[in-house]
C-alpha positions as protocol buffer text, in pm:
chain_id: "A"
residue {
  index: 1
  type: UNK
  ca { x: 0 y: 0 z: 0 }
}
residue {
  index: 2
  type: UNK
  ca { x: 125 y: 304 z: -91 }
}
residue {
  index: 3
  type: UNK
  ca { x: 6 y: 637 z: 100 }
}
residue {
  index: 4
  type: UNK
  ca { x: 56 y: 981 z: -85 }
}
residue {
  index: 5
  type: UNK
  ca { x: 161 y: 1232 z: 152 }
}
residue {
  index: 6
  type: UNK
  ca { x: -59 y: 1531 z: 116 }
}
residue {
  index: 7
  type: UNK
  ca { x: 90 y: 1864 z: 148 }
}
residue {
  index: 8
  type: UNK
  ca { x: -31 y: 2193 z: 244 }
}
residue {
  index: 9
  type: UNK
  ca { x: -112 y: 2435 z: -21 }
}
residue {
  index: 10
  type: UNK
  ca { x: -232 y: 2844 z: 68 }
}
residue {
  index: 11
  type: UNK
  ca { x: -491 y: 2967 z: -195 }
}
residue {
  index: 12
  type: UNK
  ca { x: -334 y: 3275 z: -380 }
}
residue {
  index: 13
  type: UNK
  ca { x: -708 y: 3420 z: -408 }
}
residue {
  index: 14
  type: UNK
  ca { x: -821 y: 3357 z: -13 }
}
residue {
  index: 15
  type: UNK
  ca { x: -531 y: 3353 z: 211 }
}
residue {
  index: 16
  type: UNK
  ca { x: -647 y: 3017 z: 336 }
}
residue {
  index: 17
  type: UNK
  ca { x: -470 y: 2694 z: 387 }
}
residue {
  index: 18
  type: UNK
  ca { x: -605 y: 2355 z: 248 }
}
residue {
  index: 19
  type: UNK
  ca { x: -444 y: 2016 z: 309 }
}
residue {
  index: 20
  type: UNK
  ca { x: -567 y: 1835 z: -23 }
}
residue {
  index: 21
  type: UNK
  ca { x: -977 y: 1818 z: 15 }
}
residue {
  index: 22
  type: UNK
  ca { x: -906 y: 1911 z: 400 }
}
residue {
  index: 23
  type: UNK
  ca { x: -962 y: 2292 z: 500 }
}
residue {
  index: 24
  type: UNK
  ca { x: -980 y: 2573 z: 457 }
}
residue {
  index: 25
  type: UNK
  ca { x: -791 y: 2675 z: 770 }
}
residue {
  index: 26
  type: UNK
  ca { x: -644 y: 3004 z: 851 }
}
residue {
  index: 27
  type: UNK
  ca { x: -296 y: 3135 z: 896 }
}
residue {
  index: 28
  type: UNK
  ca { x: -316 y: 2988 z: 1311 }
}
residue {
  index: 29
  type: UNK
  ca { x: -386 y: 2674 z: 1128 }
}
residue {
  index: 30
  type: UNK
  ca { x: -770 y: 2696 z: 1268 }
}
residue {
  index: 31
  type: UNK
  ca { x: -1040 y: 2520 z: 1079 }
}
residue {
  index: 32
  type: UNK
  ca { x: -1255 y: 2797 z: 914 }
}
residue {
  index: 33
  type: UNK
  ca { x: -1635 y: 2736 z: 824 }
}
residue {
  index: 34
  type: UNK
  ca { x: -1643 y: 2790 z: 447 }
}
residue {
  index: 35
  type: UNK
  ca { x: -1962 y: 2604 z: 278 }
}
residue {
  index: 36
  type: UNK
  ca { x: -2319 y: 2724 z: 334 }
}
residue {
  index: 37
  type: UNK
  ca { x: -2348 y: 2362 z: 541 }
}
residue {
  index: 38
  type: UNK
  ca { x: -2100 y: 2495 z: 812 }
}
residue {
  index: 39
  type: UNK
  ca { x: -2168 y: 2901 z: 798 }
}
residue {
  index: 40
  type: UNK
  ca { x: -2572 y: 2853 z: 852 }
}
residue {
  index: 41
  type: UNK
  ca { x: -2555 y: 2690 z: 1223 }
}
residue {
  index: 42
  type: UNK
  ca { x: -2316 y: 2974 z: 1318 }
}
residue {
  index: 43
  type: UNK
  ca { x: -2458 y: 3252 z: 1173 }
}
residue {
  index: 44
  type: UNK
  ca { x: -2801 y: 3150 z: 1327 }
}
residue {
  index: 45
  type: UNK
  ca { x: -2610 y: 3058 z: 1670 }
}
residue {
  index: 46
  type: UNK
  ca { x: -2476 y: 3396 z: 1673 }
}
residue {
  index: 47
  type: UNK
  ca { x: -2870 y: 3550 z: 1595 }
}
residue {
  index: 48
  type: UNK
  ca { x: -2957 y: 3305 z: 1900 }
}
residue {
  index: 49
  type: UNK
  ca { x: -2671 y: 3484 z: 2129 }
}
residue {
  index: 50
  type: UNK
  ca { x: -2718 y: 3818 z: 2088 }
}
residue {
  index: 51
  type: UNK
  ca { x: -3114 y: 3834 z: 2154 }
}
residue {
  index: 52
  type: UNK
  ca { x: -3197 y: 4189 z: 2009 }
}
residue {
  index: 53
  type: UNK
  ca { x: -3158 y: 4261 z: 1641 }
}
residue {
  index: 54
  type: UNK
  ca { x: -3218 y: 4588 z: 1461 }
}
residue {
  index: 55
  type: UNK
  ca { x: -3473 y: 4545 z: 1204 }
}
residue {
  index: 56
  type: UNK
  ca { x: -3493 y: 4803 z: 918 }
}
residue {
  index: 57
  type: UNK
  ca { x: -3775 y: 4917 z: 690 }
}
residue {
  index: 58
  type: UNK
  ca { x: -3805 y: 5145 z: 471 }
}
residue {
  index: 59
  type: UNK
  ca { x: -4036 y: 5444 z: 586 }
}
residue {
  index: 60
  type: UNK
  ca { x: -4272 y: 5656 z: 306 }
}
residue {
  index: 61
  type: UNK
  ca { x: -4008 y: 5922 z: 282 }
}
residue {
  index: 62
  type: UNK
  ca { x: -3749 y: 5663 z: 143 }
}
residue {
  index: 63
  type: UNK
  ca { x: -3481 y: 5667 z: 449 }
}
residue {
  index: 64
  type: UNK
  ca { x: -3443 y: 5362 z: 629 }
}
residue {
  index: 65
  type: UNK
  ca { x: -3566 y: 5359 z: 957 }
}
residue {
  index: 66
  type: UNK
  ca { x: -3416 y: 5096 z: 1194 }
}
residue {
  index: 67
  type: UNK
  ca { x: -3565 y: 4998 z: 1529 }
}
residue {
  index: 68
  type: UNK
  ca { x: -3463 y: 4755 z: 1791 }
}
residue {
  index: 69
  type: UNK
  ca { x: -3649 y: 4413 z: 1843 }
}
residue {
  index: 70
  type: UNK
  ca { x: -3613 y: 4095 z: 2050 }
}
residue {
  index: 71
  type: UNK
  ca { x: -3632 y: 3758 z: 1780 }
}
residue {
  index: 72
  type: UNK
  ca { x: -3545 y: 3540 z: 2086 }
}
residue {
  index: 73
  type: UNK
  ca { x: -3565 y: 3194 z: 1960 }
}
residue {
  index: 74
  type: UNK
  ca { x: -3771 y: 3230 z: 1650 }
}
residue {
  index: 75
  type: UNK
  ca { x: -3499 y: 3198 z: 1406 }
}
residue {
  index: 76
  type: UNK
  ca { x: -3566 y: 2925 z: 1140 }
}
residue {
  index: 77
  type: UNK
  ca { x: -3313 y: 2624 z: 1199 }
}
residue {
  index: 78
  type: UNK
  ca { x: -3189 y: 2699 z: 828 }
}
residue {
  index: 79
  type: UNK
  ca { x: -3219 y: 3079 z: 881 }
}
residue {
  index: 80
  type: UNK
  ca { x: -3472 y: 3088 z: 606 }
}
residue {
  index: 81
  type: UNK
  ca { x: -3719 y: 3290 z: 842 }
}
residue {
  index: 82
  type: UNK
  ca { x: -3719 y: 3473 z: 1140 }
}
residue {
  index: 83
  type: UNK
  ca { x: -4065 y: 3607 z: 1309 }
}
residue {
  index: 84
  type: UNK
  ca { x: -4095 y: 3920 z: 1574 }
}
residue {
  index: 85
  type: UNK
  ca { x: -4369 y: 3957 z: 1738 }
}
residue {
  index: 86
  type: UNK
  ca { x: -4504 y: 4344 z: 1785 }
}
residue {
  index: 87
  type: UNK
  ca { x: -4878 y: 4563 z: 1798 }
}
residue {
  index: 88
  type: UNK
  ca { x: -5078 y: 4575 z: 1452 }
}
residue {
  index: 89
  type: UNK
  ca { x: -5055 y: 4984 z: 1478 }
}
residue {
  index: 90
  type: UNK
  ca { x: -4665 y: 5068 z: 1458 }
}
residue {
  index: 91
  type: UNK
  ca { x: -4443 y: 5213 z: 1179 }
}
residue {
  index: 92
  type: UNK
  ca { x: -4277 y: 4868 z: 1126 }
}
residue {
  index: 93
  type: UNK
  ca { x: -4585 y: 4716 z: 1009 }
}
residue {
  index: 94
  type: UNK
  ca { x: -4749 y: 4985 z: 796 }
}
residue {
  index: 95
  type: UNK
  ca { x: -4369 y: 5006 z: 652 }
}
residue {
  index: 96
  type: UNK
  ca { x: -4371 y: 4675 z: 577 }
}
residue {
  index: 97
  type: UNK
  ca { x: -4730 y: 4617 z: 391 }
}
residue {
  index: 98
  type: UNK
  ca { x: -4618 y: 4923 z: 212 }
}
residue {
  index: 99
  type: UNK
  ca { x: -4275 y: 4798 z: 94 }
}
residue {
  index: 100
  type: UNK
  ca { x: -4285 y: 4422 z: 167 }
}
residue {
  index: 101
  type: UNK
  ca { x: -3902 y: 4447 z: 229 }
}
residue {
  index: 102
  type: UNK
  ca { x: -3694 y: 4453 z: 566 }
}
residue {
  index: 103
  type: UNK
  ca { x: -3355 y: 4369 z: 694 }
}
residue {
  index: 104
  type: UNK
  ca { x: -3287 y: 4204 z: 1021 }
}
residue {
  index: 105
  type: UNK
  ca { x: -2906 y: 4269 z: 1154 }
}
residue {
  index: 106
  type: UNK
  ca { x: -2714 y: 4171 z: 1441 }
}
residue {
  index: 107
  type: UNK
  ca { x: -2418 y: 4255 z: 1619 }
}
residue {
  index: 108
  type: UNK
  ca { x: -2193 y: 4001 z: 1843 }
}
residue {
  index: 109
  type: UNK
  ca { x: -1902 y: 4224 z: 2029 }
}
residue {
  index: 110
  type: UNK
  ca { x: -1775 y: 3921 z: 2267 }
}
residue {
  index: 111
  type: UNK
  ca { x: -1448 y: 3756 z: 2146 }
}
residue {
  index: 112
  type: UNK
  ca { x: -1344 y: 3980 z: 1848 }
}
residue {
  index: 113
  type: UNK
  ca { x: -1667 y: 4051 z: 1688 }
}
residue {
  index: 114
  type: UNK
  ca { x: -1897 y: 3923 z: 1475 }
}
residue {
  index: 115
  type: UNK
  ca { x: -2248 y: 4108 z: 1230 }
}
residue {
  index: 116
  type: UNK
  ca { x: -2482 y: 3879 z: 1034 }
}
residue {
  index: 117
  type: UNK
  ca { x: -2747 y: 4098 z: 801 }
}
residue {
  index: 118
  type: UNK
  ca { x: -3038 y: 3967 z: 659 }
}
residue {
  index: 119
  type: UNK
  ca { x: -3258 y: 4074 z: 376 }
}
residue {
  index: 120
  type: UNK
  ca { x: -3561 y: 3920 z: 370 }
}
residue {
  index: 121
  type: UNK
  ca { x: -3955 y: 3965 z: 191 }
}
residue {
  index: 122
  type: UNK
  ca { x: -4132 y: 4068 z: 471 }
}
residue {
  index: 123
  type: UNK
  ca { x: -4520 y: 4056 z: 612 }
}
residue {
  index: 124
  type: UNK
  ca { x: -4734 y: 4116 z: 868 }
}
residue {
  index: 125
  type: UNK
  ca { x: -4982 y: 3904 z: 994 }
}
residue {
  index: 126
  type: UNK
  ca { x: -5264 y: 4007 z: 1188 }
}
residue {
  index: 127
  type: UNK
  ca { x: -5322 y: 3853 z: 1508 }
}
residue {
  index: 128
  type: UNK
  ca { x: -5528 y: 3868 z: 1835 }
}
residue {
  index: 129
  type: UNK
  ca { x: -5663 y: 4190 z: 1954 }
}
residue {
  index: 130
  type: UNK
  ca { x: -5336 y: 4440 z: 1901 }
}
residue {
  index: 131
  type: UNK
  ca { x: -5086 y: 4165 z: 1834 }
}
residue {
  index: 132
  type: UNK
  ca { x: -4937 y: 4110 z: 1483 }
}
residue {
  index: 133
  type: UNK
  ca { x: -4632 y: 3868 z: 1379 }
}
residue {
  index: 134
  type: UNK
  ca { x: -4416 y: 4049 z: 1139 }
}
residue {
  index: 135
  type: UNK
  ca { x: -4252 y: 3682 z: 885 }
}
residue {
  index: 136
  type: UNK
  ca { x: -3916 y: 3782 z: 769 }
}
residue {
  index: 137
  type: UNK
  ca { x: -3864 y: 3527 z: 424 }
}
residue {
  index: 138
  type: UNK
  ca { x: -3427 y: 3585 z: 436 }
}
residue {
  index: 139
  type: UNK
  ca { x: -3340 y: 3583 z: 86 }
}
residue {
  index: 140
  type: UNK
  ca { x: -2984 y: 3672 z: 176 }
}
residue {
  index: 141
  type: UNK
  ca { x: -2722 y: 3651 z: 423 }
}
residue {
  index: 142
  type: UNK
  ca { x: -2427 y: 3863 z: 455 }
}
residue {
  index: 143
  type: UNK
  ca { x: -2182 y: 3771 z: 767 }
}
residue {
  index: 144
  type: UNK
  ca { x: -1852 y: 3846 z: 896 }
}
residue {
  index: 145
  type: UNK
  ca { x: -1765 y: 3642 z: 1215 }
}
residue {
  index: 146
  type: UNK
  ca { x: -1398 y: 3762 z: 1362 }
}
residue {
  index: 147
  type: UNK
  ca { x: -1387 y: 3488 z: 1619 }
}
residue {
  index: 148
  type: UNK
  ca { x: -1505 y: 3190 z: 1390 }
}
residue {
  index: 149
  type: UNK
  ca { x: -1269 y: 3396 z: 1069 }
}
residue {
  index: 150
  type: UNK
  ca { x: -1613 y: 3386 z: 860 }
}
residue {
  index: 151
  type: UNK
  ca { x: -1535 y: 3639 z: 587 }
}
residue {
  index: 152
  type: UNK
  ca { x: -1602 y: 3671 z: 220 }
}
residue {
  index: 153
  type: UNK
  ca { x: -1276 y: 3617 z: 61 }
}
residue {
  index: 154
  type: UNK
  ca { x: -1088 y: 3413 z: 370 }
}
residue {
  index: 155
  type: UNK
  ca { x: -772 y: 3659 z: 475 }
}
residue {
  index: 156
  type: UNK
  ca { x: -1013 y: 4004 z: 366 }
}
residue {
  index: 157
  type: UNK
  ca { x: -1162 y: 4093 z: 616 }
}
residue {
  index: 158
  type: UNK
  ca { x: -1278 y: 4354 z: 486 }
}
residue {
  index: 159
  type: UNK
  ca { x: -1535 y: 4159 z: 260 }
}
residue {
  index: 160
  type: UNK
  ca { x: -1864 y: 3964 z: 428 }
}
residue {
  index: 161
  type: UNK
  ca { x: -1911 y: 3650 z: 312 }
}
residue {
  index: 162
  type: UNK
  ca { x: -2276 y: 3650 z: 126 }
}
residue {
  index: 163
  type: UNK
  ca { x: -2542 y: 3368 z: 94 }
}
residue {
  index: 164
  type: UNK
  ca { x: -2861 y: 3360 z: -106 }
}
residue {
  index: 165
  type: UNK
  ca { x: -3120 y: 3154 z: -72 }
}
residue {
  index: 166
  type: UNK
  ca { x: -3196 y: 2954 z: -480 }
}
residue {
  index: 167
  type: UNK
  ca { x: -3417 y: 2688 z: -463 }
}
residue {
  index: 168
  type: UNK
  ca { x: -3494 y: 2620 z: -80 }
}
residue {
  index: 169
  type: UNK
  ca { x: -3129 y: 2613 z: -24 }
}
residue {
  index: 170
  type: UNK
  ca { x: -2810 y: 2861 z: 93 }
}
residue {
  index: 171
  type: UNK
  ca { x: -2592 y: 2928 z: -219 }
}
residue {
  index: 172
  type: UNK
  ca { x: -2246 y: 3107 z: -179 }
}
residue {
  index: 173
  type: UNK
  ca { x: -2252 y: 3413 z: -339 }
}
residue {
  index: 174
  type: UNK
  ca { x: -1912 y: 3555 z: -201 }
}
């Protein structure tokens, strides 16, 4: 039997290390999460952690307008939908029967930082007495994790890395 020794090659376009079909890992030899598969749990673990998001319409006058909300725990396993409960008669939900667009984002500033953003088609559903739900549909993703190296172009950190949803699943867009 006759093993081939695999050696470790650095992508000229990412910065990142692979070790044959093993990686990418980063330049403290750290495993980085790279595919949609691996990104998704974190992104939505890091939605999970920080509790309040901002949440962003787009009011008549055409300026965003970004207010804070709790999601708690109702953030889709596959991040495909997030729900916040609120009254029927606020801004967010006249803004967003008017527009039918919103964008959820959070901020992690424990270990060295972390934002996921997500655009999403957005409505509001009428519930009991003054409740509503406003459903958040994410269409895409945009994340840069510091502590777990998540980026858009591995060693840039100055690029998120982006995910849209295409057919019921996350595709890497960047």
């Amino acid at each position: 039997v006759v093993l081939s020794r695999m050696a470790w090659v650095q992508d000229n376009a990412t910065g990142l290390w692979w070790n044959g079909e093993d990686g990418p890992y980063d330049n403290k030899w750290r495993k980085v999460p790279y595919t949609p598969e691996q990104v998704v749990p974190v992104a939505r673990d890091l939605a999970l952690k920080v509790e309040t998001a901002g949440l962003i319409t787009i009011a008549a006058d055409g300026f965003p307008r970004c207010r804070t909300v709790t999601v708690g725990k109702h953030v889709a396993e596959d991040l495909s939908e997030v729900t916040v409960a609120t009254r029927k008669r606020t801004r967010k939900c006249d803004e967003i029967t008017a527009n039918g667009k919103a964008t959820v984002f959070w901020q992690d500033s424990s270990g060295a930082g972390a934002w996921l953003s997500a655009a999403c088609d957005a409505t509001v559903e009428p519930g009991a007495d003054d409740k509503a739900k406003v459903r958040l549909k994410v269409r895409r993703l945009e994340i840069q994790d510091y502590t777990s190296n998540i980026t858009g172009a591995g060693t840039d950190c100055w690029k998120p890395m982006i995910l849209e949803r295409c057919d019921g699943s996350w595709v890497k867009v960047q």
